[in-house]
Amino acid sequence: MCGIIAYIGPNPALPRIVDGLRRMEYRGYDSAGLALAHEGKLWLRKEVGRVADLASQLRDGPESNVGIGHTRWATHGGVTQVNAHPHTDVTETIALVHNGIIDNTNPLRAMLTSQGVSFRSETDTELLAHLVRKHYDGDPVQAVRDALKHVRGTYGLAVLFAAHPDVLVAARNGSPLVVGIGQGETVLASDPQAVVAHTRRVVYLQDRELAVLTAEGVDVQTLDGDTVDSAIETLDSDYALASKEGFDHFMLKEIHEQPRSIKRALRGRIQVNEGNAKLGGLNMTPRDLVAVQRVINLGCGTSYHAGMTAAMAIEALARVPARAEIASEFRYRHPIIPRDALFFAVSQSGETADTLGAVSEVQLKGGAVMGIVNVVGSTAARTCGRGVYVHSGPEIAVASTKAFTSQVAAMLVFTLMLARCRNLSLEQGQAVASALDDIPSKVAQYLREPGPIDQAVQLIRDARYVLFLGRGYSYPVALEGALKLKEIAYVPCEGYPAGEMKHGPIAMLDPGAPVVFISPDDGQKEKAIANMMEVKARGATLICVHTKGDDEIEALADVSIPVPDTADFATPLLTVLPLQLIAYHVGLALGRDIDKPRNLAKSVTVE
Ligand code: F6R
């Protein structure tokens, strides 16, 4: 979603800001802009489209050592040049970039309008620039502080004053900002990926904090003006200059990285001999674990599917009631927070507004919530305090692939811990642990021989409708396969529990319609075959993802995609792989922008 970058230091700001914008492109955006302070004035450019379109308009940019930049993903107001950030005050001497949403936009706009301000854009951000101006009396920091007293909502913002080129002011409430402290230069970004080119020494701003940036460093204060003693942290080595490593797209690279990323999610955590596992970040003793009477996984999109998968495993192996909930629904339905429940906030980015909102709701009602998070130091990780990093490494493609399998793997490790201290014997625990331990090599084995993906692509690329079906553990996989295809290829499709098909979606099946059936050799296979017969009876074309060597399914399938055999609970880690590849190759065949699909954002930091 939107990205903020700001630079102040001895070097030309313009190329550094453009570089920062490029590094945040993966997050998804529809327009970009920047502002520099130069000789008492602001120089400002913004463009609809890609950062490259903006970069082509910057040849006459002045030599300036301070500036701010932004990639915008439209929320308030359409995708237009006027609505792109930065926004300025009426005198065009204060420029501001903003991530988040201002809740009291209407009264503030009305108040400013009544005072003679005429608005140029439809955004909520523009009013912030006017508000800062209204409170400006020669002191840029006080102006921002006073302006924010009137604001309700979420923001990460950076403010540039033409009259104060030696300072940048930033503030955070609910939208992430990180300050990079370099050698005589300071950068600010909403994403550590944009900071890492300058420095690994960072300060994460917390909610209701304001930062005064100079070339010499950062002074962090509360919005009320109290000094904050922020810790300087070192960015994880995962944050490197993102490279496709010879693959055509980040998505394909990330799909092929899964043997390694799953290994990282499991490394040092599984104890095969003891038939057990250890997750230090949870800081839970066996006594704490046996006190858990239910588990509730909160997440959105792919992370929700990972939570569904894990909930099934928790019920099956640990016999603890478990379910997944869509965070955006959960947070607003006045949920019951049982005292004996353990909640997990499942989020790759750790910045998804709906998931963070659900976390707040659980915490407000006294519940225990832990993170299943990829991005180290992200808001979810900090807010939850305890949890599990999935260590999949930075995921750059907008569509999540390796994060899904790492989330599932990490939650299966938790499942083993929970199950072992309840009802699993040593032998049963060892079987679960070694099934997990074998997964990375089985994933590698599948990726070396992915099966006839091209045949599936030919059937799907021009389809009017594609149905993904699965039962049990394969149901969330079906949902995930359909989500990937929608996101990357924009092909109409849906995922459904196979047994539910006859209650509706079967009406969609024309002769030849592709149906992707996920049916590994688990306890559900017999029933799945019955559903396959129903599909075939309607003349639909069956693309089956199944366990290698399963002749029965192979005989039924029009296209048969085998995956290595594994324990039932681990099948999603293998069956999802062909679905990721199908989405990728259909998207490619249709000429889609694979790593930056339309309308989507990598981390959805607004509701
Ligand atoms: C799908 C996808 C999204 C995210 C969702 C939650 O490919 O990437 O559905 O899974 O926006 O994001 P996180 O996991 O960052 O909370």
Coordinates of C-alpha atoms and ligand atoms in Angstrom, one line a residue:
M1 CA 0.0 0.0 0.0
C2 CA 1.1 3.6 0.2
G3 CA 4.8 4.2 0.8
I4 CA 6.7 7.1 2.5
I5 CA 10.3 8.0 2.0
A6 CA 12.1 11.1 3.2
Y7 CA 15.8 12.1 3.1
I8 CA 17.9 14.7 4.8
G9 CA 21.7 14.8 4.6
P10 CA 24.7 16.0 2.7
N11 CA 23.9 14.2 -0.6
P12 CA 21.4 15.0 -3.4
A13 CA 18.0 14.1 -2.1
L14 CA 16.3 13.6 -5.4
P15 CA 18.0 10.3 -6.6
R16 CA 17.7 8.9 -3.0
I17 CA 14.0 9.6 -2.9
V18 CA 13.4 8.0 -6.3
D19 CA 15.4 5.0 -5.2
G20 CA 13.3 4.7 -2.0
L21 CA 10.1 4.9 -4.1
R22 CA 11.4 2.2 -6.4
R23 CA 12.1 -0.1 -3.4
M24 CA 8.5 0.3 -2.2
E25 CA 6.9 -0.3 -5.6
Y26 CA 6.2 -3.9 -4.7
R27 CA 3.7 -2.7 -2.1
G28 CA 1.3 -1.7 -4.8
Y29 CA 0.4 1.9 -5.7
D30 CA -1.2 3.9 -8.5
S31 CA 0.6 7.3 -8.4
A32 CA 3.8 8.7 -7.0
G33 CA 5.2 12.1 -6.2
L34 CA 8.0 14.0 -4.4
A35 CA 8.9 17.4 -3.0
L36 CA 12.3 19.0 -2.4
A37 CA 13.1 22.2 -0.5
H38 CA 15.3 24.5 -2.5
E39 CA 16.2 28.2 -1.9
G40 CA 13.2 28.9 0.3
K41 CA 10.7 27.2 -2.1
L42 CA 9.3 23.8 -2.7
W43 CA 9.9 21.9 -5.9
L44 CA 7.2 19.4 -6.4
R45 CA 6.3 16.7 -9.0
K46 CA 3.7 14.0 -9.1
E47 CA 2.4 11.6 -11.7
V48 CA -0.2 8.9 -12.1
G49 CA 1.3 5.5 -12.9
R50 CA 4.6 4.0 -12.2
V51 CA 7.6 5.5 -10.4
A52 CA 9.4 5.3 -13.8
D53 CA 6.8 7.8 -15.2
L54 CA 7.6 10.2 -12.3
A55 CA 11.3 9.7 -12.8
S56 CA 11.1 10.8 -16.4
Q57 CA 9.7 14.2 -15.2
L58 CA 12.6 15.0 -12.9
R59 CA 15.3 16.1 -15.2
D60 CA 15.1 19.7 -14.1
G61 CA 15.1 18.8 -10.4
P62 CA 17.2 21.2 -8.2
E63 CA 20.2 20.2 -6.1
S64 CA 18.6 19.8 -2.7
N65 CA 19.6 17.8 0.3
V66 CA 16.1 17.4 1.8
G67 CA 12.9 16.0 0.5
I68 CA 9.9 13.7 0.8
G69 CA 8.4 11.2 -1.5
H70 CA 5.3 9.0 -1.7
T71 CA 3.6 6.1 -3.6
R72 CA -0.1 6.4 -3.3
W73 CA -2.8 3.7 -3.3
A74 CA -6.0 5.6 -3.7
T75 CA -8.5 5.6 -0.8
H76 CA -10.0 9.1 -0.6
G77 CA -10.4 10.4 -4.1
G78 CA -9.6 8.8 -7.5
V79 CA -6.3 8.0 -9.1
T80 CA -5.4 11.5 -10.4
Q81 CA -2.3 13.6 -10.4
V82 CA -4.0 16.2 -8.2
N83 CA -4.8 13.5 -5.6
A84 CA -1.3 12.1 -5.6
H85 CA 1.0 13.1 -2.7
P86 CA 2.8 15.4 -1.6
H87 CA 0.0 17.8 -0.8
T88 CA 0.8 21.4 0.1
D89 CA -0.8 24.3 2.0
V90 CA -2.1 27.4 0.3
T91 CA 1.2 29.2 0.3
E92 CA 2.9 26.1 -1.2
T93 CA 5.7 26.2 1.3
I94 CA 4.6 23.2 3.4
A95 CA 4.5 19.8 1.8
L96 CA 3.2 16.6 3.4
V97 CA 3.0 12.9 2.6
H98 CA 0.6 10.7 4.5
N99 CA -0.3 7.0 4.9
G100 CA -3.5 6.1 6.7
I101 CA -7.0 7.6 6.9
I102 CA -8.2 10.6 8.8
D103 CA -11.5 9.8 10.4
N104 CA -12.7 13.3 11.1
T105 CA -12.1 14.5 7.5
N106 CA -15.5 16.0 7.0
P107 CA -15.6 18.4 10.1
L108 CA -12.0 19.4 9.6
R109 CA -12.6 20.1 5.9
A110 CA -15.7 22.1 6.7
M111 CA -13.8 24.1 9.4
L112 CA -11.0 24.9 7.0
T113 CA -13.3 25.8 4.2
S114 CA -15.2 28.2 6.5
Q115 CA -11.9 29.8 7.1
G116 CA -11.3 30.5 3.4
V117 CA -9.2 27.5 2.5
S118 CA -10.1 26.1 -0.9
F119 CA -9.2 22.5 -1.5
R120 CA -7.6 21.3 -4.7
S121 CA -7.8 17.5 -4.2
E122 CA -10.4 15.1 -2.9
T123 CA -8.0 13.6 -0.4
D124 CA -8.0 13.6 3.4
T125 CA -4.3 14.3 3.3
E126 CA -4.6 17.8 1.9
L127 CA -6.4 19.0 5.0
L128 CA -3.4 18.1 7.1
A129 CA -1.2 20.4 5.1
H130 CA -3.7 23.3 5.6
L131 CA -4.0 22.4 9.3
V132 CA -0.2 22.5 9.8
R133 CA -0.1 25.9 8.0
K134 CA -2.9 27.2 10.3
H135 CA -0.7 26.3 13.3
Y136 CA 2.6 27.4 11.9
D137 CA 4.2 30.3 13.7
G138 CA 7.8 29.9 12.8
D139 CA 8.3 26.6 14.6
P140 CA 7.7 23.6 12.3
V141 CA 7.7 21.0 15.1
Q142 CA 5.1 22.9 17.2
A143 CA 3.0 23.4 14.0
V144 CA 2.8 19.7 13.3
R145 CA 2.2 18.9 17.0
D146 CA -0.6 21.4 17.3
A147 CA -2.2 20.4 14.0
L148 CA -2.3 16.7 15.1
K149 CA -4.2 17.6 18.2
H150 CA -7.3 18.1 16.0
V151 CA -6.8 14.9 14.0
R152 CA -8.5 11.5 14.6
G153 CA -7.5 8.6 12.5
T154 CA -4.4 6.8 11.4
Y155 CA -1.3 8.4 10.0
G156 CA 2.3 8.0 9.2
L157 CA 3.4 11.3 7.9
A158 CA 6.4 13.3 6.9
V159 CA 6.3 17.1 6.6
L160 CA 8.7 19.4 4.7
F161 CA 8.9 23.1 5.2
A162 CA 10.5 25.3 2.5
A163 CA 11.7 27.7 5.2
H164 CA 13.3 25.0 7.3
P165 CA 15.5 22.8 4.9
D166 CA 17.5 21.6 7.9
V167 CA 14.7 19.7 9.4
L168 CA 11.9 17.1 8.6
V169 CA 9.0 16.4 10.9
A170 CA 7.4 13.0 11.0
A171 CA 4.6 11.5 13.1
R172 CA 3.0 8.1 13.5
N173 CA -0.4 6.9 14.7
G174 CA -1.3 3.4 13.5
S175 CA 0.7 3.5 10.3
P176 CA 4.4 2.3 10.4
L177 CA 7.4 4.6 10.1
V178 CA 11.0 3.7 10.6
V179 CA 13.9 6.2 10.8
G180 CA 17.3 5.1 9.4
I181 CA 20.3 6.7 11.1
G182 CA 23.2 6.9 8.6
Q183 CA 26.6 8.5 8.6
G184 CA 25.7 12.2 8.6
E185 CA 22.3 11.5 6.9
T186 CA 18.9 10.4 8.1
V187 CA 16.1 8.7 6.2
L188 CA 12.6 8.0 7.0
A189 CA 10.4 5.4 5.4
S190 CA 7.2 3.4 5.9
D191 CA 9.1 0.3 4.9
P192 CA 12.5 -0.8 6.1
Q193 CA 13.2 -2.1 2.5
A194 CA 13.6 1.6 1.5
V195 CA 16.0 2.4 4.4
V196 CA 18.4 -0.5 4.0
A197 CA 20.4 1.1 1.1
H198 CA 21.5 3.8 3.5
T199 CA 21.8 2.1 6.9
R200 CA 20.8 -0.8 9.0
R201 CA 20.6 1.3 12.2
V202 CA 17.0 2.2 12.7
V203 CA 14.5 3.6 15.2
Y204 CA 10.9 2.3 14.9
L205 CA 8.5 5.1 15.7
Q206 CA 5.6 4.1 18.0
D207 CA 2.0 5.3 17.9
R208 CA 1.5 8.9 19.0
E209 CA 5.2 9.7 18.5
L210 CA 6.7 12.6 16.6
A211 CA 10.2 12.6 15.2
V212 CA 12.4 15.6 14.3
L213 CA 14.9 14.5 11.7
T214 CA 18.1 16.3 10.9
A215 CA 21.2 15.2 9.0
E216 CA 22.7 14.4 12.4
G217 CA 20.0 12.0 13.6
V218 CA 16.6 11.9 15.1
D219 CA 14.9 13.3 18.1
V220 CA 11.8 11.3 19.1
Q221 CA 9.1 12.9 21.3
T222 CA 5.5 12.0 22.2
L223 CA 2.8 14.0 20.5
D224 CA 2.5 15.8 23.8
G225 CA 6.2 16.9 23.7
D226 CA 7.8 14.5 26.2
T227 CA 11.2 13.2 25.2
V228 CA 11.3 9.5 24.2
D229 CA 14.4 7.4 24.7
S230 CA 14.0 5.2 21.6
A231 CA 16.2 2.2 21.2
I232 CA 18.4 2.0 18.0
E233 CA 17.9 -1.4 16.5
T234 CA 19.7 -3.2 13.7
L235 CA 17.7 -4.2 10.7
D236 CA 17.6 -7.9 10.2
S237 CA 19.9 -9.3 7.5
D238 CA 16.8 -10.4 5.6
Y239 CA 16.5 -6.9 4.5
A240 CA 18.9 -6.9 1.5
L241 CA 18.6 -5.3 -1.8
A242 CA 15.8 -7.3 -3.3
S243 CA 16.9 -9.4 -6.3
K244 CA 15.1 -11.8 -8.6
E245 CA 18.1 -14.0 -8.6
G246 CA 17.7 -14.9 -12.3
F247 CA 13.9 -15.5 -12.1
D248 CA 11.6 -13.5 -14.4
H249 CA 9.5 -12.4 -11.5
F250 CA 9.7 -12.1 -7.7
M251 CA 6.6 -14.4 -7.5
L252 CA 8.4 -17.2 -9.3
K253 CA 11.5 -16.7 -7.3
E254 CA 9.5 -16.8 -4.1
I255 CA 7.6 -20.0 -5.1
H256 CA 11.0 -21.7 -5.8
E257 CA 12.4 -20.4 -2.5
Q258 CA 9.9 -22.4 -0.5
P259 CA 12.2 -25.4 0.3
R260 CA 14.5 -22.9 2.0
S261 CA 11.9 -20.6 3.6
I262 CA 9.9 -23.6 5.1
K263 CA 13.2 -24.9 6.4
R264 CA 13.8 -21.6 8.1
A265 CA 10.3 -21.7 9.7
L266 CA 11.1 -25.1 11.1
R267 CA 14.8 -24.7 11.9
G268 CA 15.8 -25.2 15.5
R269 CA 12.1 -25.7 16.5
I270 CA 11.4 -29.3 15.8
Q271 CA 12.8 -32.0 18.1
V272 CA 12.3 -35.2 16.2
N273 CA 13.7 -37.5 18.9
E274 CA 11.5 -36.1 21.6
G275 CA 8.6 -36.0 19.2
N276 CA 8.1 -32.4 20.3
A277 CA 8.8 -28.8 19.3
K278 CA 9.9 -25.5 20.9
L279 CA 8.8 -22.0 20.0
G280 CA 10.9 -19.7 22.3
G281 CA 9.0 -16.6 21.2
L282 CA 5.8 -17.9 22.7
N283 CA 7.4 -18.3 26.1
M284 CA 4.8 -20.9 27.1
T285 CA 5.5 -23.8 29.5
P286 CA 3.7 -27.2 29.1
R287 CA 1.5 -26.0 32.0
D288 CA 0.5 -22.9 30.1
L289 CA -0.2 -25.0 27.0
V290 CA -2.5 -27.4 28.8
A291 CA -4.4 -24.4 30.1
V292 CA -5.3 -23.4 26.5
Q293 CA -8.9 -24.6 25.8
R294 CA -9.3 -23.1 22.4
V295 CA -7.3 -21.5 19.6
I296 CA -8.5 -18.7 17.4
N297 CA -6.4 -17.6 14.4
L298 CA -7.1 -14.1 13.1
G299 CA -6.0 -13.0 9.6
C300 CA -6.9 -11.7 6.2
G301 CA -6.6 -13.2 2.7
T302 CA -3.9 -15.7 2.4
S303 CA -3.0 -15.4 6.1
Y304 CA -6.6 -16.3 6.9
H305 CA -6.3 -19.4 4.8
A306 CA -3.1 -20.3 6.6
G307 CA -5.0 -19.8 9.9
M308 CA -7.8 -22.1 8.7
T309 CA -5.3 -24.8 7.7
A310 CA -3.6 -24.6 11.1
A311 CA -6.9 -24.6 13.0
M312 CA -7.9 -27.9 11.3
A313 CA -4.5 -29.4 12.3
I314 CA -4.9 -28.2 15.9
E315 CA -8.3 -29.8 16.3
A316 CA -7.1 -33.1 14.6
L317 CA -3.8 -33.5 16.5
A318 CA -4.2 -31.6 19.8
R319 CA -8.0 -32.1 20.1
V320 CA -8.3 -28.5 21.1
P321 CA -11.3 -26.6 19.5
A322 CA -9.8 -24.2 17.0
R323 CA -11.0 -21.9 14.3
A324 CA -9.9 -19.1 12.0
E325 CA -11.6 -15.8 11.8
I326 CA -11.5 -13.1 9.1
A327 CA -10.0 -10.2 11.1
S328 CA -12.1 -7.5 9.4
E329 CA -15.3 -9.3 10.5
F330 CA -14.1 -10.3 13.9
R331 CA -13.1 -6.9 15.0
Y332 CA -16.5 -5.3 14.5
R333 CA -18.8 -8.0 15.7
H334 CA -18.3 -7.4 19.4
P335 CA -16.6 -10.8 19.7
I336 CA -16.6 -13.0 22.8
I337 CA -13.0 -13.3 24.0
P338 CA -12.9 -16.5 26.2
R339 CA -10.4 -16.3 29.0
D340 CA -9.0 -19.7 28.2
A341 CA -8.5 -19.0 24.5
L342 CA -5.2 -18.3 22.8
F343 CA -5.4 -16.0 19.8
F344 CA -2.9 -15.8 17.0
A345 CA -2.6 -12.8 14.7
V346 CA -1.5 -14.3 11.4
S347 CA 0.1 -11.6 9.2
Q348 CA 3.0 -11.7 6.8
S349 CA 3.5 -7.9 6.9
G350 CA 2.4 -7.4 10.5
E351 CA 0.9 -4.2 9.3
T352 CA -2.6 -5.2 8.0
A353 CA -5.0 -2.7 9.6
D354 CA -7.8 -5.2 10.0
T355 CA -5.6 -7.7 11.7
L356 CA -4.2 -5.0 14.0
G357 CA -7.7 -3.9 14.8
A358 CA -8.7 -7.4 15.7
V359 CA -5.6 -7.6 18.0
S360 CA -6.6 -4.4 19.8
E361 CA -10.1 -5.8 20.3
V362 CA -8.7 -9.0 21.8
Q363 CA -6.3 -7.1 24.0
L364 CA -9.0 -4.6 25.1
K365 CA -11.1 -7.5 26.3
G366 CA -8.2 -9.0 28.2
G367 CA -7.4 -11.8 25.8
A368 CA -4.0 -13.3 25.0
V369 CA -2.9 -12.7 21.4
M370 CA 0.4 -13.7 19.9
G371 CA 1.8 -13.0 16.4
I372 CA 2.5 -15.3 13.6
V373 CA 4.5 -12.7 11.6
N374 CA 7.1 -12.5 8.9
V375 CA 8.3 -8.9 9.1
V376 CA 10.6 -8.5 12.2
G377 CA 9.7 -5.4 14.2
S378 CA 6.4 -4.9 12.5
T379 CA 3.4 -3.4 14.3
A380 CA 1.7 -6.8 14.9
A381 CA 5.0 -8.3 16.3
R382 CA 5.4 -5.3 18.7
T383 CA 1.8 -5.0 19.7
C384 CA 1.5 -8.7 20.5
G385 CA 4.8 -8.8 22.3
R386 CA 5.0 -12.6 22.0
G387 CA 4.8 -14.8 19.0
V388 CA 6.5 -16.6 16.3
Y389 CA 8.5 -15.1 13.4
V390 CA 8.0 -17.3 10.3
H391 CA 11.3 -16.2 8.8
S392 CA 10.3 -16.6 5.2
G393 CA 12.5 -13.6 4.2
P394 CA 11.1 -10.5 2.5
E395 CA 8.2 -11.3 0.3
I396 CA 8.3 -8.8 -2.6
A397 CA 5.6 -10.1 -5.0
V398 CA 2.3 -8.7 -4.0
A399 CA 0.7 -12.2 -4.1
S400 CA 1.8 -14.2 -1.1
T401 CA 3.3 -17.6 -1.7
K402 CA 6.2 -18.5 0.5
A403 CA 4.7 -16.6 3.5
F404 CA 1.7 -18.9 3.3
T405 CA 3.7 -22.1 3.5
S406 CA 5.9 -20.6 6.3
Q407 CA 2.9 -19.5 8.3
V408 CA 1.4 -23.0 8.0
A409 CA 4.7 -24.6 8.9
A410 CA 5.2 -22.4 11.9
M411 CA 1.7 -23.0 13.2
L412 CA 2.1 -26.8 12.7
V413 CA 5.1 -26.5 14.9
F414 CA 2.9 -24.9 17.5
T415 CA 0.3 -27.7 16.9
L416 CA 2.9 -30.3 17.7
M417 CA 3.8 -28.6 21.0
L418 CA 0.2 -28.3 21.9
A419 CA -0.6 -31.9 21.0
R420 CA 2.4 -33.4 22.6
C421 CA 1.7 -32.0 26.0
R422 CA -1.9 -33.4 25.7
N423 CA -2.7 -36.5 23.8
L424 CA 0.3 -37.4 21.6
S425 CA 2.5 -40.3 22.7
L426 CA 6.3 -40.1 22.1
E427 CA 5.9 -42.2 18.9
Q428 CA 3.0 -40.2 17.6
G429 CA 4.9 -37.0 18.3
Q430 CA 8.0 -38.4 16.5
A431 CA 5.8 -39.2 13.5
V432 CA 4.4 -35.7 13.4
A433 CA 7.9 -34.1 13.9
S434 CA 9.5 -36.2 11.2
A435 CA 6.7 -35.5 8.7
L436 CA 7.3 -31.8 9.2
D437 CA 11.1 -32.2 9.0
D438 CA 10.7 -34.0 5.6
I439 CA 8.6 -31.2 4.1
P440 CA 11.4 -28.9 2.7
S441 CA 12.9 -31.8 0.7
K442 CA 9.5 -32.9 -0.5
V443 CA 8.7 -29.3 -1.6
A444 CA 12.0 -29.2 -3.5
Q445 CA 11.2 -32.6 -5.0
Y446 CA 7.9 -31.3 -6.3
L447 CA 9.3 -28.1 -7.7
R448 CA 11.9 -30.1 -9.6
E449 CA 9.1 -32.0 -11.3
P450 CA 6.0 -29.8 -11.2
G451 CA 3.9 -31.9 -13.6
P452 CA 1.8 -30.7 -16.5
I453 CA 1.2 -27.2 -15.3
D454 CA 1.1 -26.0 -19.0
Q455 CA -1.9 -28.2 -19.7
A456 CA -3.8 -26.8 -16.8
V457 CA -2.8 -23.3 -18.0
Q458 CA -4.2 -23.9 -21.5
L459 CA -7.5 -25.0 -19.9
I460 CA -7.8 -22.1 -17.5
R461 CA -6.4 -19.1 -19.4
D462 CA -9.6 -18.4 -21.4
A463 CA -12.1 -19.9 -19.0
R464 CA -15.3 -18.1 -18.1
Y465 CA -15.2 -19.6 -14.7
V466 CA -12.9 -21.9 -12.7
L467 CA -13.9 -23.8 -9.6
F468 CA -11.4 -24.9 -7.0
L469 CA -12.6 -27.8 -4.8
G470 CA -11.1 -29.6 -1.8
R471 CA -12.3 -31.3 1.4
G472 CA -10.8 -31.1 4.9
Y473 CA -7.2 -29.8 4.8
S474 CA -7.6 -29.2 1.0
Y475 CA -10.6 -26.8 1.4
P476 CA -8.4 -23.8 2.6
V477 CA -6.0 -24.8 -0.2
A478 CA -8.8 -24.6 -2.7
L479 CA -9.6 -21.1 -1.4
E480 CA -6.0 -20.1 -1.6
G481 CA -5.6 -21.5 -5.2
A482 CA -8.6 -19.4 -6.3
L483 CA -7.4 -16.3 -4.5
K484 CA -4.0 -16.6 -6.3
L485 CA -5.7 -17.0 -9.7
K486 CA -7.9 -14.0 -9.1
E487 CA -5.1 -11.8 -7.9
I488 CA -2.5 -12.6 -10.6
A489 CA -4.6 -13.5 -13.6
Y490 CA -7.9 -11.8 -13.0
V491 CA -9.7 -15.0 -14.1
P492 CA -13.2 -15.4 -12.5
C493 CA -13.0 -18.3 -10.1
E494 CA -13.9 -19.4 -6.6
G495 CA -12.8 -21.9 -4.0
Y496 CA -15.4 -24.2 -2.4
P497 CA -15.6 -27.1 0.0
A498 CA -16.1 -30.0 -2.5
G499 CA -19.1 -31.4 -0.6
E500 CA -20.9 -28.1 -0.8
M501 CA -20.6 -27.8 -4.6
K502 CA -23.9 -29.6 -5.2
H503 CA -25.6 -26.9 -3.1
G504 CA -24.9 -24.2 -5.6
P505 CA -21.7 -23.8 -7.7
I506 CA -22.5 -27.0 -9.7
A507 CA -24.9 -24.8 -11.7
M508 CA -21.9 -22.9 -13.0
L509 CA -20.4 -26.0 -14.7
D510 CA -20.6 -25.9 -18.5
P511 CA -19.2 -28.8 -20.5
G512 CA -15.4 -28.2 -20.5
A513 CA -15.4 -25.8 -17.5
P514 CA -12.1 -26.4 -15.7
V515 CA -12.4 -27.7 -12.1
V516 CA -9.3 -27.8 -10.1
F517 CA -9.7 -30.6 -7.5
I518 CA -7.2 -30.8 -4.6
S519 CA -7.4 -34.4 -3.5
P520 CA -4.4 -35.9 -1.7
D521 CA -4.6 -39.4 -0.4
D522 CA -6.0 -38.5 3.0
G523 CA -9.1 -39.6 4.9
Q524 CA -11.3 -37.5 2.6
K525 CA -10.3 -39.2 -0.7
E526 CA -13.3 -41.5 -1.1
K527 CA -15.8 -38.7 -0.7
A528 CA -13.7 -36.5 -3.0
I529 CA -13.9 -39.1 -5.7
A530 CA -17.7 -39.0 -5.4
N531 CA -17.6 -35.2 -6.0
M532 CA -15.3 -35.7 -8.9
M533 CA -17.8 -38.0 -10.5
E534 CA -20.5 -35.3 -10.1
V535 CA -18.1 -32.8 -11.8
K536 CA -17.4 -35.2 -14.7
A537 CA -21.1 -36.0 -15.1
R538 CA -21.6 -32.3 -16.0
G539 CA -18.9 -32.6 -18.7
A540 CA -16.5 -30.4 -16.8
T541 CA -12.7 -30.8 -17.2
L542 CA -11.0 -32.2 -14.1
I543 CA -7.5 -30.9 -13.1
C544 CA -6.5 -33.0 -10.1
V545 CA -3.7 -32.3 -7.6
H546 CA -3.2 -35.6 -5.9
T547 CA -0.6 -37.8 -4.2
K548 CA 2.0 -39.3 -6.5
G549 CA 1.2 -42.9 -7.5
D550 CA -2.6 -42.5 -6.8
D551 CA -3.8 -44.4 -9.9
E552 CA -7.4 -44.1 -9.0
I553 CA -7.4 -40.3 -9.2
E554 CA -5.0 -40.3 -12.2
A555 CA -7.5 -42.4 -14.1
L556 CA -10.3 -39.9 -13.4
A557 CA -8.4 -36.7 -14.1
D558 CA -8.1 -35.0 -17.4
V559 CA -5.0 -33.3 -16.1
S560 CA -3.2 -35.0 -13.3
I561 CA -0.6 -33.2 -11.2
P562 CA 1.1 -35.4 -8.6
V563 CA 2.7 -34.2 -5.4
P564 CA 4.8 -36.2 -3.0
D565 CA 3.1 -38.2 -0.3
T566 CA 3.0 -36.8 3.3
A567 CA 1.0 -36.9 6.5
D568 CA -2.6 -35.6 6.1
F569 CA -2.0 -32.4 8.1
A570 CA 1.0 -31.5 6.0
T571 CA -0.6 -31.9 2.6
P572 CA -1.4 -28.2 2.2
L573 CA 2.3 -27.5 2.2
L574 CA 2.6 -29.5 -1.0
T575 CA -0.8 -29.3 -2.7
V576 CA -0.7 -25.5 -2.7
L577 CA 2.5 -25.4 -4.8
P578 CA 0.9 -26.4 -8.2
L579 CA -1.9 -23.8 -7.6
Q580 CA 0.7 -21.1 -7.1
L581 CA 2.4 -22.2 -10.3
I582 CA -0.9 -22.3 -12.2
A583 CA -1.8 -18.8 -11.1
Y584 CA 1.7 -17.5 -12.1
H585 CA 1.7 -19.1 -15.6
V586 CA -1.9 -18.2 -16.4
G587 CA -1.0 -14.6 -15.4
L588 CA 2.0 -14.7 -17.6
A589 CA 0.0 -16.2 -20.5
L590 CA -2.5 -13.3 -20.2
G591 CA 0.2 -10.7 -20.0
R592 CA -0.6 -9.6 -16.5
D593 CA 1.7 -7.5 -14.3
I594 CA 2.7 -10.5 -12.1
D595 CA 4.5 -8.9 -9.3
K596 CA 2.2 -5.8 -9.1
P597 CA -1.3 -6.9 -10.0
R598 CA -3.8 -4.2 -10.5
N599 CA -5.6 -2.6 -7.5
L600 CA -3.8 -4.7 -5.0
A601 CA -1.3 -3.7 -2.3
K602 CA 1.3 -5.7 -0.5
S603 CA 0.3 -4.6 3.0
V604 CA -3.2 -3.2 3.4
T605 CA -2.6 -0.6 6.1
V606 CA -6.1 0.9 5.8
E607 CA -9.5 -0.7 6.7
Ligands
F6R1 C1 -2.8 -12.6 -1.1 C2 -2.3 -11.7 -0.2 C3 -3.3 -11.0 0.7 C4 -2.7 -11.0 2.1 C5 -3.5 -10.1 3.1 C6 -3.0 -10.2 4.5 O1 -1.8 -13.1 -2.0 O2 -1.1 -11.4 -0.2 O3 -4.5 -11.7 0.8 O4 -2.5 -12.3 2.6 O5 -3.6 -8.8 2.6 O6 -1.7 -9.6 4.5 P1 -0.8 -9.9 5.8 O7 -0.5 -11.3 5.8 O8 0.4 -9.0 5.5 O9 -1.5 -9.5 7.0

